[in-house]
PDB file of C-alpha atoms in Angstrom:
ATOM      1  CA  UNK N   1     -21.357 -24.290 -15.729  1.00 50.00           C
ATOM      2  CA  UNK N   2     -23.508 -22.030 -16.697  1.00 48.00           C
ATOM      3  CA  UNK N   3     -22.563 -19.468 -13.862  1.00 49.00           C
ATOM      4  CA  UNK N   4     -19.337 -19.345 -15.731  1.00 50.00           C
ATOM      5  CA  UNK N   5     -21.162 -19.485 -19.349  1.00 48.00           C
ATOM      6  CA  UNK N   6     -22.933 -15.986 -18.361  1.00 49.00           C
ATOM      7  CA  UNK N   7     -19.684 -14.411 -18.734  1.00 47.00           C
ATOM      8  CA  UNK N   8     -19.541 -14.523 -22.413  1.00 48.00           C
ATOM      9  CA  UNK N   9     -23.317 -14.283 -23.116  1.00 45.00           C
ATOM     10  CA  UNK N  10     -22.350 -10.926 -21.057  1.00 48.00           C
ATOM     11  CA  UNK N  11     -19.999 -10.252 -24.184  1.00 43.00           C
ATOM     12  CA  UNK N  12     -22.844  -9.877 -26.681  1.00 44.00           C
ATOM     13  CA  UNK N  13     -24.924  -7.764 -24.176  1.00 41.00           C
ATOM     14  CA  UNK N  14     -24.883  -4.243 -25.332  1.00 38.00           C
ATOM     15  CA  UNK N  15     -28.638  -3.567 -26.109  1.00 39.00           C
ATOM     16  CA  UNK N  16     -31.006  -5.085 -24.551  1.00 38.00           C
ATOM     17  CA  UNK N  17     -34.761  -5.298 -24.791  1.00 38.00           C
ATOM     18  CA  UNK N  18     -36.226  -2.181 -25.546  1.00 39.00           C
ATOM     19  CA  UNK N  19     -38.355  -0.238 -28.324  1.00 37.00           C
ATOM     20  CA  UNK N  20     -36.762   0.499 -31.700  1.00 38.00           C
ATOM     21  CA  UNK N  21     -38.731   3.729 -31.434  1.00 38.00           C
ATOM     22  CA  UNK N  22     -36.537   5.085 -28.885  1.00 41.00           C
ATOM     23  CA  UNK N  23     -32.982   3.970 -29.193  1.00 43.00           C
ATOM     24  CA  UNK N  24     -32.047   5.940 -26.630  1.00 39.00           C
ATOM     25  CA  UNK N  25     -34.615   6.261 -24.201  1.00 36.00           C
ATOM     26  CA  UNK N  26     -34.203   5.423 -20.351  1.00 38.00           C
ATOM     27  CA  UNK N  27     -35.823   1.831 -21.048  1.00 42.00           C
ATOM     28  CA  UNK N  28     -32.417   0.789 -22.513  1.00 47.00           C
ATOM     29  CA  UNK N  29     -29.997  -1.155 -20.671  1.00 58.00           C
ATOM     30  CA  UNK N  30     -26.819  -0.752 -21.584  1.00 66.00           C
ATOM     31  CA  UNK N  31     -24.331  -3.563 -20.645  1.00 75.00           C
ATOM     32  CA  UNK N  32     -20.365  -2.841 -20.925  1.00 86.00           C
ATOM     33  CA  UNK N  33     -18.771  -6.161 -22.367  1.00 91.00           C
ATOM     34  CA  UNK N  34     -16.035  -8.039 -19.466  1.00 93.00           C
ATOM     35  CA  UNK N  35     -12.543  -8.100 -20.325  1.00 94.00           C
ATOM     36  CA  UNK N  36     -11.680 -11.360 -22.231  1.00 94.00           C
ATOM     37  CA  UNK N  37      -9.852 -13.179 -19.927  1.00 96.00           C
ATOM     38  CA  UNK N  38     -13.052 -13.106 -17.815  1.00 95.00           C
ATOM     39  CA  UNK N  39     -13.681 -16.474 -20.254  1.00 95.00           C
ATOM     40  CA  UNK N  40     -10.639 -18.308 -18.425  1.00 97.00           C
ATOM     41  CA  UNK N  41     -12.707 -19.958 -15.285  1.00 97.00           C
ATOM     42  CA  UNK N  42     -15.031 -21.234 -18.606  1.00 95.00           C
ATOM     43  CA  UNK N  43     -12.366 -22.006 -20.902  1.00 96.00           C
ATOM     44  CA  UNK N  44     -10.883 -24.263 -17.433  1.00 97.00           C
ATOM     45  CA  UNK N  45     -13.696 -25.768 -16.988  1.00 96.00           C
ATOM     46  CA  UNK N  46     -14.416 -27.409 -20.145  1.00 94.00           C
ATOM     47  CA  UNK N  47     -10.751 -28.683 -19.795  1.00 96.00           C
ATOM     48  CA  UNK N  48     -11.155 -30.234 -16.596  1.00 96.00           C
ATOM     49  CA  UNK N  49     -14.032 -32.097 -18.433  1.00 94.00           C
ATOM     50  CA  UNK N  50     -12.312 -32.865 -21.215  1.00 92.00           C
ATOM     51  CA  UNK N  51      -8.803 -34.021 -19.410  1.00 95.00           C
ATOM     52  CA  UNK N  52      -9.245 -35.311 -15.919  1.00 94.00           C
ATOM     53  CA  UNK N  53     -11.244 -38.200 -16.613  1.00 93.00           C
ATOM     54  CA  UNK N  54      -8.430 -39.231 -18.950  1.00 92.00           C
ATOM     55  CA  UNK N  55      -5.797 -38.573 -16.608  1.00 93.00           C
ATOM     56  CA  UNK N  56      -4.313 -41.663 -14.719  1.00 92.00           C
ATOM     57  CA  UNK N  57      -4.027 -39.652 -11.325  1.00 92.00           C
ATOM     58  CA  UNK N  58      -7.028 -37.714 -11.539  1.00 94.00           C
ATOM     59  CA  UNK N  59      -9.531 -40.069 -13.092  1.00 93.00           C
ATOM     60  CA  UNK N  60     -11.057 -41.996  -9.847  1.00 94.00           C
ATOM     61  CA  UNK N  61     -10.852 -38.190  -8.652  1.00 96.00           C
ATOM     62  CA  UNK N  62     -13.413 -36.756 -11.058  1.00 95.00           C
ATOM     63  CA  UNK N  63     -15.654 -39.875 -10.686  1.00 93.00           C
ATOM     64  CA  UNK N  64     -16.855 -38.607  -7.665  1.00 95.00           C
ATOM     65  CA  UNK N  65     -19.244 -35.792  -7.982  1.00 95.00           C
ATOM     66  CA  UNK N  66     -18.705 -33.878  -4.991  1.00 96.00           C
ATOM     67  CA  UNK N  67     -15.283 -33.218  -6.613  1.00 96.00           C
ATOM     68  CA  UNK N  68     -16.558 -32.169  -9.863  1.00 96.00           C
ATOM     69  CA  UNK N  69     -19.201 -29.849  -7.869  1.00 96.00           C
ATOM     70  CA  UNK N  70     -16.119 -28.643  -5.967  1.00 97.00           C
ATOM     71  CA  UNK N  71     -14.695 -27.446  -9.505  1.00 97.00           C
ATOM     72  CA  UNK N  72     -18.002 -25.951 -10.997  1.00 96.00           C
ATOM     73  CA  UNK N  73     -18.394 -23.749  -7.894  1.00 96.00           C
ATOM     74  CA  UNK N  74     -14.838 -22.721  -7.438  1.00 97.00           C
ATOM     75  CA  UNK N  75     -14.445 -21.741 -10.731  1.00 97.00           C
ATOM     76  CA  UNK N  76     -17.672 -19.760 -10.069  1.00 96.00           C
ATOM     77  CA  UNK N  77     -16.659 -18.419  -7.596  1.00 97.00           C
ATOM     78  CA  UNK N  78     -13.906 -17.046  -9.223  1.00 97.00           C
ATOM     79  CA  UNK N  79     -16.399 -15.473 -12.014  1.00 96.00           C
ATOM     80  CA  UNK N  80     -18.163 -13.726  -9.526  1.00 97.00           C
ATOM     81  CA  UNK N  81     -15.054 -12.063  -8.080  1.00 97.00           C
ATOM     82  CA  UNK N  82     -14.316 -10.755 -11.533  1.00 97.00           C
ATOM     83  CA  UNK N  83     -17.750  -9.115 -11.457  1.00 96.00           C
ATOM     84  CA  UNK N  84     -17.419  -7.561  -8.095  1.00 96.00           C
ATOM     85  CA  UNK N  85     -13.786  -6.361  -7.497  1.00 96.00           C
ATOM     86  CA  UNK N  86     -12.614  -6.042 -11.575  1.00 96.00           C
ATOM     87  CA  UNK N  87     -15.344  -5.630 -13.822  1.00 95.00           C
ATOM     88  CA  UNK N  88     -16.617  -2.437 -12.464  1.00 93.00           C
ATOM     89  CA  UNK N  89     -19.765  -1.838 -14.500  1.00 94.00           C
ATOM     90  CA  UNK N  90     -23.474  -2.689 -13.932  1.00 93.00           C
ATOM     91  CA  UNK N  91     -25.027  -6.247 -14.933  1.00 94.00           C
ATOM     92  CA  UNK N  92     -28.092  -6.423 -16.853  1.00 92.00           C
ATOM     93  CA  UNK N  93     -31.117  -8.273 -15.796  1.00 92.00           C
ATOM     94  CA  UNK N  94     -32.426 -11.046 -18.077  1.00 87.00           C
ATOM     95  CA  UNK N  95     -36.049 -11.073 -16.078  1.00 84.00           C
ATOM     96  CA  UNK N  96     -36.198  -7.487 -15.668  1.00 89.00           C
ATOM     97  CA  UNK N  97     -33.802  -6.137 -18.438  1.00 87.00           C
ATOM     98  CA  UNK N  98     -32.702  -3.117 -15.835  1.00 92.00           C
ATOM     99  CA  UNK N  99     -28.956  -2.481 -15.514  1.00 93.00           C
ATOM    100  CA  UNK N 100     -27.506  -3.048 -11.824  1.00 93.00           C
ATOM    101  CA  UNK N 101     -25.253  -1.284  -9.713  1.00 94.00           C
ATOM    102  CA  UNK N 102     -21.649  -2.308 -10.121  1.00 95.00           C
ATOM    103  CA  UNK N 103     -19.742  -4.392  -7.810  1.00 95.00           C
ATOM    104  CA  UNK N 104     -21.917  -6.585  -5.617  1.00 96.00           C
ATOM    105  CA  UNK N 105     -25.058  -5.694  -7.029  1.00 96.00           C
ATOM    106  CA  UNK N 106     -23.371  -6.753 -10.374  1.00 95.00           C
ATOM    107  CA  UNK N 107     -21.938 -10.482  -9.239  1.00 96.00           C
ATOM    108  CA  UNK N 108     -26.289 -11.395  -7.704  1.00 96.00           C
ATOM    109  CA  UNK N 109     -27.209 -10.315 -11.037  1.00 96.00           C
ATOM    110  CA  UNK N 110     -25.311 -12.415 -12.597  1.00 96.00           C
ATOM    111  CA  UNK N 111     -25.730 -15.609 -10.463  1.00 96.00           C
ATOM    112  CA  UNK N 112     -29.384 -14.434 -10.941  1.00 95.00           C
ATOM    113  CA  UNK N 113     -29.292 -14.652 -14.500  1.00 93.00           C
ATOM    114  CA  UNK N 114     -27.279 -17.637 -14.275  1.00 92.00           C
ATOM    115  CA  UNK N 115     -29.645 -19.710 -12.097  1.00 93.00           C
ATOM    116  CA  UNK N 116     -33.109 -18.445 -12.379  1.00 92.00           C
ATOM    117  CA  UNK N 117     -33.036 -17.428 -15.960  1.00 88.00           C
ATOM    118  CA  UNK N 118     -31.344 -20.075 -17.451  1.00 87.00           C
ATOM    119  CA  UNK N 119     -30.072 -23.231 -15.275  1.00 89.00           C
ATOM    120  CA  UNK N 120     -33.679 -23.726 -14.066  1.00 91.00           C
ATOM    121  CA  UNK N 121     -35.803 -23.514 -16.678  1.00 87.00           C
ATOM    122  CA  UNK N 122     -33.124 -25.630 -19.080  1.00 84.00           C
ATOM    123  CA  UNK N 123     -33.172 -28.441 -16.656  1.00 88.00           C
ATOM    124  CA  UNK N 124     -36.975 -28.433 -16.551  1.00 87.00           C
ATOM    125  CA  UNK N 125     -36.793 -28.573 -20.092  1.00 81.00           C
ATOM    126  CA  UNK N 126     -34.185 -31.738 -19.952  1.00 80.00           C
ATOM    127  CA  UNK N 127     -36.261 -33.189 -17.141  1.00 85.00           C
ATOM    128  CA  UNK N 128     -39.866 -32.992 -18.894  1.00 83.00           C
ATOM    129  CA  UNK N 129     -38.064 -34.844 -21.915  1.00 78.00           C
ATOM    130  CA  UNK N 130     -36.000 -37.487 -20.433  1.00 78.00           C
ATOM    131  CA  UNK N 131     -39.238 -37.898 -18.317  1.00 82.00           C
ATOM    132  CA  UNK N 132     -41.567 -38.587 -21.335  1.00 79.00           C
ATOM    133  CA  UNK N 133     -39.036 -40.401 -23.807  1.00 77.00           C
ATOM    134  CA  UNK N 134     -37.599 -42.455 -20.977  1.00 74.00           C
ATOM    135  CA  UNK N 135     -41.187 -43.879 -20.555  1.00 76.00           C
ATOM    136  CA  UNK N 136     -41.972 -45.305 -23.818  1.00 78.00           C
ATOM    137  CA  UNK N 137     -40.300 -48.915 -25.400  1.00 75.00           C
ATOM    138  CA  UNK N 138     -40.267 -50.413 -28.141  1.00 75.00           C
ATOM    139  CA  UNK N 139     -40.693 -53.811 -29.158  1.00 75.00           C
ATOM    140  CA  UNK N 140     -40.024 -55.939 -31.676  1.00 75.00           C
ATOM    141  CA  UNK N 141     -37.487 -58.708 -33.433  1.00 81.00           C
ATOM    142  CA  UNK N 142     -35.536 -55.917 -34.905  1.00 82.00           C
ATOM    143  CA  UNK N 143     -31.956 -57.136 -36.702  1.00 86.00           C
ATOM    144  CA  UNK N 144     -29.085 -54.765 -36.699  1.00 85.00           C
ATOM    145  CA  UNK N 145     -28.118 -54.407 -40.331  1.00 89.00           C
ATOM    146  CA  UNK N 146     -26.584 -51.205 -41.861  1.00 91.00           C
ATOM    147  CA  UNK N 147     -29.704 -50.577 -43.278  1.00 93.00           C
ATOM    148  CA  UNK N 148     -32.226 -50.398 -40.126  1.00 93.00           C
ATOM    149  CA  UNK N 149     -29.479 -48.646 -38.414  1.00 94.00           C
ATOM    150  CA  UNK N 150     -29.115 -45.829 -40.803  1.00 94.00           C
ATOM    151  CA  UNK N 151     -33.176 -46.357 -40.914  1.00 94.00           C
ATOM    152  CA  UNK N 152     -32.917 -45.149 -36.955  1.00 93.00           C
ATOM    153  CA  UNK N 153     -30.366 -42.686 -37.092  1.00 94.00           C
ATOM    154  CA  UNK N 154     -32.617 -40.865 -40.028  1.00 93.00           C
ATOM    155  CA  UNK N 155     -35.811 -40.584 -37.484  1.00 94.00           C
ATOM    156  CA  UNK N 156     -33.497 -39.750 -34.728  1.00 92.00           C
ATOM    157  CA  UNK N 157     -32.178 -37.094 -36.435  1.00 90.00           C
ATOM    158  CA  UNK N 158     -35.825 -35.721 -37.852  1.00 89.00           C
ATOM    159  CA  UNK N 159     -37.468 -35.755 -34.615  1.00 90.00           C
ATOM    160  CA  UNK N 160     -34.645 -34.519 -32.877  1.00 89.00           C
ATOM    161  CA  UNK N 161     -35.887 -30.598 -33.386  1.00 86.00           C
ATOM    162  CA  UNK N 162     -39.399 -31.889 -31.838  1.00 86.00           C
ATOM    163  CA  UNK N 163     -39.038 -33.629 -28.846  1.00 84.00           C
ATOM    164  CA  UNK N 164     -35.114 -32.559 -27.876  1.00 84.00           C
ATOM    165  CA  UNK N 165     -31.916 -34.422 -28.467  1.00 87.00           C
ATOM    166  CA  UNK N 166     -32.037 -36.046 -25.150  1.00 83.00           C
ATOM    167  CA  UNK N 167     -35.868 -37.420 -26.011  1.00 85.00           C
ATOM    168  CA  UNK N 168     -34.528 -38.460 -28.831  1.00 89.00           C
ATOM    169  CA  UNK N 169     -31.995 -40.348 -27.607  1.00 89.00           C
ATOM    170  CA  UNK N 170     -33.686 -41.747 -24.493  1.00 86.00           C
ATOM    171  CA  UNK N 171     -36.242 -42.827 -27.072  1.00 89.00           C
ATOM    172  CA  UNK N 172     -34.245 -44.727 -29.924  1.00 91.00           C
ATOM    173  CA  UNK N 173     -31.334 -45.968 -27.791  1.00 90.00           C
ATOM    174  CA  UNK N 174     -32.312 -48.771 -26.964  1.00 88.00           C
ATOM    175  CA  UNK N 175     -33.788 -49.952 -30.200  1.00 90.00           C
ATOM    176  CA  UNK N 176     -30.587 -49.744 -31.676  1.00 92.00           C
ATOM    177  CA  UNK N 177     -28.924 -51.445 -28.805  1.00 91.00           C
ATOM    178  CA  UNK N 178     -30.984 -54.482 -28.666  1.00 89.00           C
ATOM    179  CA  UNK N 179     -31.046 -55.285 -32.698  1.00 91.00           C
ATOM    180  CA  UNK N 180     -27.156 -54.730 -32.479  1.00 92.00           C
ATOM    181  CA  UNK N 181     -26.678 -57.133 -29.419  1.00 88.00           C
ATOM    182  CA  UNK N 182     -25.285 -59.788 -31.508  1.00 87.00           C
ATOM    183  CA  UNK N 183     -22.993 -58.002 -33.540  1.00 88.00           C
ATOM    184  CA  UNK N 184     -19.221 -58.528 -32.929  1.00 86.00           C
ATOM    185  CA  UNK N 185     -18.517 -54.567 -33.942  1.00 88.00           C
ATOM    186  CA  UNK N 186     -21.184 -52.086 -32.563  1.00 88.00           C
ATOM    187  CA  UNK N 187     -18.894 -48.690 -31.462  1.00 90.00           C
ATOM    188  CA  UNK N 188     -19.262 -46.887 -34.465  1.00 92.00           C
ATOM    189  CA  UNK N 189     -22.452 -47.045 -34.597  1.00 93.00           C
ATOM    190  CA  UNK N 190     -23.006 -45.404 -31.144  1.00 93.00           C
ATOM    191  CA  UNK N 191     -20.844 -42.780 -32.554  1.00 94.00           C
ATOM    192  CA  UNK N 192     -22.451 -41.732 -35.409  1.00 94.00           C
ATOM    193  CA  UNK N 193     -26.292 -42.274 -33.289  1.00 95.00           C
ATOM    194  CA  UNK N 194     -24.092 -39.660 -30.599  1.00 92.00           C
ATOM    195  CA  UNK N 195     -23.567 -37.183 -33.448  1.00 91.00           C
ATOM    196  CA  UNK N 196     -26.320 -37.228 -35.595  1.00 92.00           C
ATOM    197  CA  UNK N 197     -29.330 -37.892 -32.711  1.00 92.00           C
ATOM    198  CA  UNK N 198     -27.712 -36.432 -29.754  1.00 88.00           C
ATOM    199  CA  UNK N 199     -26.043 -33.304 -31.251  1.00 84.00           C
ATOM    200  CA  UNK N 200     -26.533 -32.250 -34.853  1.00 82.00           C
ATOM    201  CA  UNK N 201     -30.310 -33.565 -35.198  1.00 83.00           C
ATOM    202  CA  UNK N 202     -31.763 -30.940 -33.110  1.00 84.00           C
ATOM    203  CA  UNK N 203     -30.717 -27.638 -34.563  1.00 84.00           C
ATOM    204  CA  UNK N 204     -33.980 -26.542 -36.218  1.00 86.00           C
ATOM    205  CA  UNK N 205     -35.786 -25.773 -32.531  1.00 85.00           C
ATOM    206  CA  UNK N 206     -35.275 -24.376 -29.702  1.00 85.00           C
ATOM    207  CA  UNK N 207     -36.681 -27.012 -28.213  1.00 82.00           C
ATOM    208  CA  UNK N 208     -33.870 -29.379 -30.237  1.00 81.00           C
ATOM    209  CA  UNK N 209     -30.128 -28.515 -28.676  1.00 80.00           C
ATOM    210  CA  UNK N 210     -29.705 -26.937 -25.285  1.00 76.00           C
ATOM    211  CA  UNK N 211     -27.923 -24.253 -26.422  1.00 77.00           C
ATOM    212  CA  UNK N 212     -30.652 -23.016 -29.187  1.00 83.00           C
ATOM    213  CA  UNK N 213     -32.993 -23.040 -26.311  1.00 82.00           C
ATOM    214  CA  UNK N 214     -30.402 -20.892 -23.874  1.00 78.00           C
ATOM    215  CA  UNK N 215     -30.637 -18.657 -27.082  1.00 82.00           C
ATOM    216  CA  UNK N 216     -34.760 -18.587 -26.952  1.00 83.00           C
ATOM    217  CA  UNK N 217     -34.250 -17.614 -23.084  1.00 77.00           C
ATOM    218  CA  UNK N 218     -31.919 -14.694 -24.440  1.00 75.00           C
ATOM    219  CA  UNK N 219     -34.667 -13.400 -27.135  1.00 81.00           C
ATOM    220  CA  UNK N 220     -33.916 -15.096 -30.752  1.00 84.00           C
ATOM    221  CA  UNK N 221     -37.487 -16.152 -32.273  1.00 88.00           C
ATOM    222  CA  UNK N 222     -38.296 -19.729 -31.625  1.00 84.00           C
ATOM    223  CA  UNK N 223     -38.367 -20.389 -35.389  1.00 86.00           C
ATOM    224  CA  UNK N 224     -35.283 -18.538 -36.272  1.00 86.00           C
ATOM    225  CA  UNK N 225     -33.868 -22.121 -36.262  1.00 84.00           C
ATOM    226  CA  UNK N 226     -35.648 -23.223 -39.269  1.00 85.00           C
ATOM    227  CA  UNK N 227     -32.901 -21.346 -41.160  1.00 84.00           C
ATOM    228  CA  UNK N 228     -30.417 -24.200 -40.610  1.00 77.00           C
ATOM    229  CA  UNK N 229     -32.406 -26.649 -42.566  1.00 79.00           C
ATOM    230  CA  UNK N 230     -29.562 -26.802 -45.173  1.00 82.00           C
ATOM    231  CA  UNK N 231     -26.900 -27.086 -42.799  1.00 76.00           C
ATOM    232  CA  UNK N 232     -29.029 -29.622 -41.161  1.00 76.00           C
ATOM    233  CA  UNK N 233     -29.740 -31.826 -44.497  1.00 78.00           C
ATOM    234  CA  UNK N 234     -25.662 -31.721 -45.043  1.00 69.00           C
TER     235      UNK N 234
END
């Protein structure tokens, strides 16, 4: 996926890491944005995740996950065509922030950028804190009332930022399950923990949603993030 996500972090590539002394010096890279269309393999992607588990014919399909690897890379694939036979300009480097040659050059920068600038180091990131959070339980004779359970989705959603939404998650889930064992209606309350600890909690770090931290890989200050506050308190 995030092969095909490079194509429209390519979009916003125009001016990359250099000195504001010298605009125009020859330590600028200078990245011509892809076509639009060059999103479709993306844009395809998040609807075979979205539809083909829901799809009568295609649902024991996807459940395998050599077919949903077969997917990722063909749609890939099909990115890094567009970067060698259509695209026709150079690809900047996120490690080294020079501009390639187009064509071939261009498509291993990309899967470059793709897998050893991003994919690597945000999966290191997910592993360390699924790792740590997935190690520590609680206990206790904790009752599943409306009040504990907003009570957990409040501390799920502060320490969110801190620890990641996955830690998060991996750390309070469980809690909530057990003190809501014995009630007869539970599913909305797994939505609203999905929302509020797994997703919207962790926008004030980096460190918080994946794709803040994809964002810290591309340059935006690690505390930038702390602007959201109010969005985050709404």
């Amino acid at each position: 996926m995030n092969l095909i996500a490079d194509t429209s972090a390519q979009l916003d590539a125009t001016h990359l890491v250099s000195t504001t002394e010298q605009p125009h010096t020859e330590q600028h890279a200078h990245a011509e944005p892809p076509a639009f269309y060059s999103v479709i393999p993306f844009a395809l992607l998040l609807l075979c995740i979205a539809f083909l588990p829901l799809i009568h014919k295609t649902e024991e399909w996807w459940e395998h996950n050599k077919n949903r690897l077969l997917v990722a890379v063909s749609l890939g694939l099909v990115t890094l065509l567009y970067y060698t036979f259509i695209y026709g300009h150079g690809v900047v480097d996120h490690g080294t922030h020079e501009l390639s040659a187009p064509g071939i050059p261009a498509a291993i920068v990309v899967l470059k950028n793709a897998i050893l600038v991003e994919y690597i180091p945000f999966i290191a990131l997910l592993f360390s804190l699924y790792v740590i959070s997935g190690g520590i339980a609680f206990n206790g004779n904790l009752v599943g009332r409306p009040r504990l359970n907003t009570a957990i989705l409040a501390i799920g959603a502060a320490i969110s930022s801190f620890i990641g939404t996955t830690g998060a998650a991996m750390l309070l889930i469980r809690p909530l399950l057990k003190a809501n064992a014995k009630r007869d209606y539970v599913a909305h309350t797994i939505i609203f923990f999905i929302f509020v600890v797994c997703n919207t909690g962790g926008c004030l770090l980096p460190i918080g949603d994946p794709p803040l931290f994809l964002g810290f890989l591309r340059g935006v200050p690690f505390t930038w993030t702390l602007n959201l506050w109010p969005m985050w308190l709404a």
